[in-house]
mmCIF file of N, CA and C in Angstrom:
data_model
loop_
_atom_site.group_PDB
_atom_site.id
_atom_site.type_symbol
_atom_site.label_atom_id
_atom_site.label_comp_id
_atom_site.label_asym_id
_atom_site.label_seq_id
_atom_site.Cartn_x
_atom_site.Cartn_y
_atom_site.Cartn_z
ATOM 1 N N SER A 1 -25.387 -43.785 -28.670
ATOM 2 C CA SER A 1 -24.822 -43.401 -27.381
ATOM 3 C C SER A 1 -25.101 -44.513 -26.369
ATOM 4 N N PHE A 2 -24.253 -44.575 -25.370
ATOM 5 C CA PHE A 2 -24.387 -45.600 -24.342
ATOM 6 C C PHE A 2 -23.612 -45.163 -23.105
ATOM 7 N N GLU A 3 -23.889 -45.850 -22.010
ATOM 8 C CA GLU A 3 -23.179 -45.575 -20.769
ATOM 9 C C GLU A 3 -22.263 -46.746 -20.453
ATOM 10 N N SER A 4 -21.021 -46.438 -20.095
ATOM 11 C CA SER A 4 -20.053 -47.468 -19.731
ATOM 12 C C SER A 4 -19.728 -47.314 -18.248
ATOM 13 N N PHE A 5 -19.622 -48.440 -17.563
ATOM 14 C CA PHE A 5 -19.316 -48.385 -16.135
ATOM 15 C C PHE A 5 -17.826 -48.504 -15.851
ATOM 16 N N ALA A 6 -17.016 -48.616 -16.926
ATOM 17 C CA ALA A 6 -15.569 -48.690 -16.776
ATOM 18 C C ALA A 6 -14.921 -48.235 -18.071
ATOM 19 N N LYS A 7 -13.652 -47.857 -18.002
ATOM 20 C CA LYS A 7 -12.880 -47.545 -19.205
ATOM 21 C C LYS A 7 -12.602 -48.877 -19.908
ATOM 22 N N GLN A 8 -12.978 -48.977 -21.199
ATOM 23 C CA GLN A 8 -12.830 -50.245 -21.912
ATOM 24 C C GLN A 8 -12.943 -50.029 -23.416
ATOM 25 N N LYS A 9 -12.483 -51.000 -24.162
ATOM 26 C CA LYS A 9 -12.666 -50.999 -25.610
ATOM 27 C C LYS A 9 -14.052 -51.549 -25.912
ATOM 28 N N VAL A 10 -14.747 -50.888 -26.821
ATOM 29 C CA VAL A 10 -16.087 -51.299 -27.204
ATOM 30 C C VAL A 10 -16.118 -51.435 -28.723
ATOM 31 N N ASN A 11 -16.579 -52.583 -29.194
ATOM 32 C CA ASN A 11 -16.725 -52.840 -30.619
ATOM 33 C C ASN A 11 -18.174 -52.657 -31.004
ATOM 34 N N PHE A 12 -18.402 -52.037 -32.157
ATOM 35 C CA PHE A 12 -19.764 -52.008 -32.653
ATOM 36 C C PHE A 12 -19.781 -52.503 -34.087
ATOM 37 N N THR A 13 -20.859 -53.199 -34.420
ATOM 38 C CA THR A 13 -21.029 -53.808 -35.727
ATOM 39 C C THR A 13 -22.443 -53.554 -36.205
ATOM 40 N N LEU A 14 -22.584 -53.142 -37.454
ATOM 41 C CA LEU A 14 -23.880 -52.971 -38.082
ATOM 42 C C LEU A 14 -24.051 -54.104 -39.084
ATOM 43 N N LEU A 15 -25.084 -54.930 -38.860
ATOM 44 C CA LEU A 15 -25.323 -56.102 -39.706
ATOM 45 C C LEU A 15 -26.665 -55.984 -40.401
ATOM 46 N N ASN A 16 -26.753 -56.555 -41.617
ATOM 47 C CA ASN A 16 -28.061 -56.662 -42.236
ATOM 48 C C ASN A 16 -28.722 -57.934 -41.714
ATOM 49 N N PHE A 17 -29.952 -58.190 -42.112
ATOM 50 C CA PHE A 17 -30.675 -59.339 -41.560
ATOM 51 C C PHE A 17 -30.264 -60.665 -42.191
ATOM 52 N N LEU A 18 -29.305 -60.633 -43.122
ATOM 53 C CA LEU A 18 -28.700 -61.860 -43.645
ATOM 54 C C LEU A 18 -27.421 -62.198 -42.878
ATOM 55 N N GLY A 19 -27.067 -61.350 -41.905
ATOM 56 C CA GLY A 19 -25.866 -61.569 -41.108
ATOM 57 C C GLY A 19 -24.603 -60.984 -41.704
ATOM 58 N N GLN A 20 -24.730 -60.238 -42.798
ATOM 59 C CA GLN A 20 -23.564 -59.624 -43.435
ATOM 60 C C GLN A 20 -23.170 -58.363 -42.686
ATOM 61 N N VAL A 21 -21.864 -58.212 -42.436
ATOM 62 C CA VAL A 21 -21.350 -57.031 -41.741
ATOM 63 C C VAL A 21 -21.316 -55.864 -42.716
ATOM 64 N N MET A 22 -21.981 -54.792 -42.363
ATOM 65 C CA MET A 22 -22.024 -53.592 -43.202
ATOM 66 C C MET A 22 -20.994 -52.559 -42.738
ATOM 67 N N ILE A 23 -20.878 -52.382 -41.429
ATOM 68 C CA ILE A 23 -19.939 -51.418 -40.839
ATOM 69 C C ILE A 23 -19.428 -52.022 -39.546
ATOM 70 N N THR A 24 -18.147 -51.831 -39.279
ATOM 71 C CA THR A 24 -17.595 -52.249 -37.989
ATOM 72 C C THR A 24 -16.566 -51.218 -37.540
ATOM 73 N N ASP A 25 -16.462 -51.016 -36.247
ATOM 74 C CA ASP A 25 -15.512 -50.046 -35.698
ATOM 75 C C ASP A 25 -15.299 -50.353 -34.223
ATOM 76 N N GLN A 26 -14.299 -49.725 -33.644
ATOM 77 C CA GLN A 26 -13.991 -49.892 -32.224
ATOM 78 C C GLN A 26 -13.713 -48.521 -31.636
ATOM 79 N N ILE A 27 -14.169 -48.307 -30.416
ATOM 80 C CA ILE A 27 -13.872 -47.053 -29.733
ATOM 81 C C ILE A 27 -13.343 -47.360 -28.341
ATOM 82 N N ASP A 28 -12.603 -46.427 -27.797
ATOM 83 C CA ASP A 28 -12.134 -46.502 -26.414
ATOM 84 C C ASP A 28 -13.135 -45.745 -25.556
ATOM 85 N N ALA A 29 -14.018 -46.470 -24.920
ATOM 86 C CA ALA A 29 -15.047 -45.853 -24.087
ATOM 87 C C ALA A 29 -14.454 -45.465 -22.737
ATOM 88 N N HIS A 30 -14.924 -44.374 -22.218
ATOM 89 C CA HIS A 30 -14.535 -43.961 -20.872
ATOM 90 C C HIS A 30 -15.717 -44.204 -19.933
ATOM 91 N N LYS A 31 -15.451 -44.196 -18.656
ATOM 92 C CA LYS A 31 -16.517 -44.403 -17.679
ATOM 93 C C LYS A 31 -17.503 -43.255 -17.790
ATOM 94 N N GLY A 32 -18.781 -43.604 -17.914
ATOM 95 C CA GLY A 32 -19.817 -42.595 -18.053
ATOM 96 C C GLY A 32 -20.441 -42.635 -19.429
ATOM 97 N N TYR A 33 -20.993 -41.503 -19.820
ATOM 98 C CA TYR A 33 -21.732 -41.387 -21.075
ATOM 99 C C TYR A 33 -20.762 -41.303 -22.255
ATOM 100 N N ASN A 34 -21.017 -42.093 -23.299
ATOM 101 C CA ASN A 34 -20.216 -42.102 -24.515
ATOM 102 C C ASN A 34 -21.152 -41.986 -25.713
ATOM 103 N N SER A 35 -20.656 -41.389 -26.788
ATOM 104 C CA SER A 35 -21.433 -41.361 -28.024
ATOM 105 C C SER A 35 -20.485 -41.499 -29.207
ATOM 106 N N LYS A 36 -21.020 -42.012 -30.289
ATOM 107 C CA LYS A 36 -20.233 -42.246 -31.504
ATOM 108 C C LYS A 36 -21.131 -42.003 -32.696
ATOM 109 N N LYS A 37 -20.696 -41.143 -33.609
ATOM 110 C CA LYS A 37 -21.425 -40.927 -34.850
ATOM 111 C C LYS A 37 -20.937 -41.937 -35.869
ATOM 112 N N VAL A 38 -21.869 -42.471 -36.639
ATOM 113 C CA VAL A 38 -21.557 -43.489 -37.634
ATOM 114 C C VAL A 38 -22.018 -42.987 -39.002
ATOM 115 N N ASP A 39 -21.124 -42.993 -39.970
ATOM 116 C CA ASP A 39 -21.458 -42.586 -41.328
ATOM 117 C C ASP A 39 -22.135 -43.752 -42.041
ATOM 118 N N VAL A 40 -23.425 -43.630 -42.295
ATOM 119 C CA VAL A 40 -24.188 -44.692 -42.951
ATOM 120 C C VAL A 40 -24.518 -44.337 -44.396
ATOM 121 N N SER A 41 -23.862 -43.334 -44.945
ATOM 122 C CA SER A 41 -24.171 -42.883 -46.306
ATOM 123 C C SER A 41 -23.813 -43.919 -47.367
ATOM 124 N N SER A 42 -22.943 -44.853 -47.057
ATOM 125 C CA SER A 42 -22.503 -45.840 -48.047
ATOM 126 C C SER A 42 -23.334 -47.122 -48.040
ATOM 127 N N ILE A 43 -24.322 -47.203 -47.148
ATOM 128 C CA ILE A 43 -25.152 -48.417 -47.107
ATOM 129 C C ILE A 43 -26.582 -48.078 -47.510
ATOM 130 N N PRO A 44 -27.310 -49.055 -48.052
ATOM 131 C CA PRO A 44 -28.689 -48.798 -48.482
ATOM 132 C C PRO A 44 -29.630 -48.519 -47.315
ATOM 133 N N GLU A 45 -30.718 -47.822 -47.606
ATOM 134 C CA GLU A 45 -31.756 -47.620 -46.598
ATOM 135 C C GLU A 45 -32.340 -48.970 -46.200
ATOM 136 N N GLY A 46 -32.759 -49.072 -44.960
ATOM 137 C CA GLY A 46 -33.375 -50.296 -44.494
ATOM 138 C C GLY A 46 -33.145 -50.509 -43.014
ATOM 139 N N SER A 47 -33.552 -51.673 -42.534
ATOM 140 C CA SER A 47 -33.395 -52.043 -41.123
ATOM 141 C C SER A 47 -32.128 -52.855 -40.940
ATOM 142 N N TYR A 48 -31.445 -52.612 -39.835
ATOM 143 C CA TYR A 48 -30.180 -53.273 -39.524
ATOM 144 C C TYR A 48 -30.129 -53.618 -38.040
ATOM 145 N N LEU A 49 -29.241 -54.531 -37.697
ATOM 146 C CA LEU A 49 -28.955 -54.846 -36.298
ATOM 147 C C LEU A 49 -27.677 -54.123 -35.905
ATOM 148 N N LEU A 50 -27.723 -53.395 -34.805
ATOM 149 C CA LEU A 50 -26.543 -52.741 -34.257
ATOM 150 C C LEU A 50 -26.126 -53.521 -33.030
ATOM 151 N N GLN A 51 -24.921 -54.098 -33.055
ATOM 152 C CA GLN A 51 -24.377 -54.828 -31.910
ATOM 153 C C GLN A 51 -23.259 -54.005 -31.285
ATOM 154 N N VAL A 52 -23.366 -53.795 -29.993
ATOM 155 C CA VAL A 52 -22.339 -53.098 -29.221
ATOM 156 C C VAL A 52 -21.791 -54.105 -28.225
ATOM 157 N N LYS A 53 -20.479 -54.402 -28.312
ATOM 158 C CA LYS A 53 -19.878 -55.442 -27.474
ATOM 159 C C LYS A 53 -18.684 -54.913 -26.707
ATOM 160 N N SER A 54 -18.600 -55.329 -25.455
ATOM 161 C CA SER A 54 -17.404 -55.127 -24.643
ATOM 162 C C SER A 54 -16.963 -56.503 -24.160
ATOM 163 N N ASP A 55 -15.931 -56.546 -23.346
ATOM 164 C CA ASP A 55 -15.483 -57.829 -22.808
ATOM 165 C C ASP A 55 -16.531 -58.469 -21.903
ATOM 166 N N ARG A 56 -17.369 -57.653 -21.294
ATOM 167 C CA ARG A 56 -18.331 -58.150 -20.317
ATOM 168 C C ARG A 56 -19.746 -58.334 -20.844
ATOM 169 N N SER A 57 -20.131 -57.587 -21.878
ATOM 170 C CA SER A 57 -21.528 -57.634 -22.286
ATOM 171 C C SER A 57 -21.701 -57.341 -23.773
ATOM 172 N N MET A 58 -22.920 -57.633 -24.247
ATOM 173 C CA MET A 58 -23.279 -57.337 -25.621
ATOM 174 C C MET A 58 -24.706 -56.805 -25.634
ATOM 175 N N TYR A 59 -24.925 -55.781 -26.427
ATOM 176 C CA TYR A 59 -26.232 -55.160 -26.560
ATOM 177 C C TYR A 59 -26.580 -55.136 -28.040
ATOM 178 N N THR A 60 -27.788 -55.538 -28.409
ATOM 179 C CA THR A 60 -28.228 -55.537 -29.801
ATOM 180 C C THR A 60 -29.524 -54.758 -29.922
ATOM 181 N N LYS A 61 -29.607 -53.934 -30.963
ATOM 182 C CA LYS A 61 -30.798 -53.123 -31.193
ATOM 183 C C LYS A 61 -31.049 -53.044 -32.691
ATOM 184 N N VAL A 62 -32.323 -53.020 -33.074
ATOM 185 C CA VAL A 62 -32.690 -52.831 -34.476
ATOM 186 C C VAL A 62 -32.730 -51.315 -34.736
ATOM 187 N N ILE A 63 -32.067 -50.905 -35.812
ATOM 188 C CA ILE A 63 -32.109 -49.483 -36.206
ATOM 189 C C ILE A 63 -32.570 -49.410 -37.654
ATOM 190 N N VAL A 64 -33.074 -48.263 -38.036
ATOM 191 C CA VAL A 64 -33.520 -48.023 -39.406
ATOM 192 C C VAL A 64 -32.681 -46.895 -39.993
ATOM 193 N N VAL A 65 -32.110 -47.147 -41.172
ATOM 194 C CA VAL A 65 -31.310 -46.146 -41.877
ATOM 195 C C VAL A 65 -32.170 -45.519 -42.965
ATOM 196 N N LEU A 66 -32.289 -44.192 -42.942
ATOM 197 C CA LEU A 66 -33.002 -43.422 -43.958
ATOM 198 C C LEU A 66 -32.066 -42.333 -44.452
ATOM 199 N N HIS A 67 -32.057 -42.093 -45.745
ATOM 200 C CA HIS A 67 -31.212 -41.045 -46.329
ATOM 201 C C HIS A 67 -32.079 -39.862 -46.737
ATOM 202 N N ASN A 68 -31.621 -38.660 -46.443
ATOM 203 C CA ASN A 68 -32.290 -37.434 -46.878
ATOM 204 C C ASN A 68 -31.628 -36.982 -48.165
ATOM 205 N N ASP A 69 -32.390 -36.939 -49.218
ATOM 206 C CA ASP A 69 -31.831 -36.496 -50.512
ATOM 207 C C ASP A 69 -32.104 -35.050 -50.761
#
């Protein structure tokens, strides 16, 4: 989830630490609070970089994927 200060297209990319793209998608964010669920069932457990980009800014965060069996 994130907050957008304007209506805009936002790209998000999930990368492994080798720089390989695991998941990529785009959403049309509206002004205010936005959230997006991401299906990570097809990727292995581990740590990844989540990049959220708009025309004006980029935000990167480390996330950990764990699967419940």
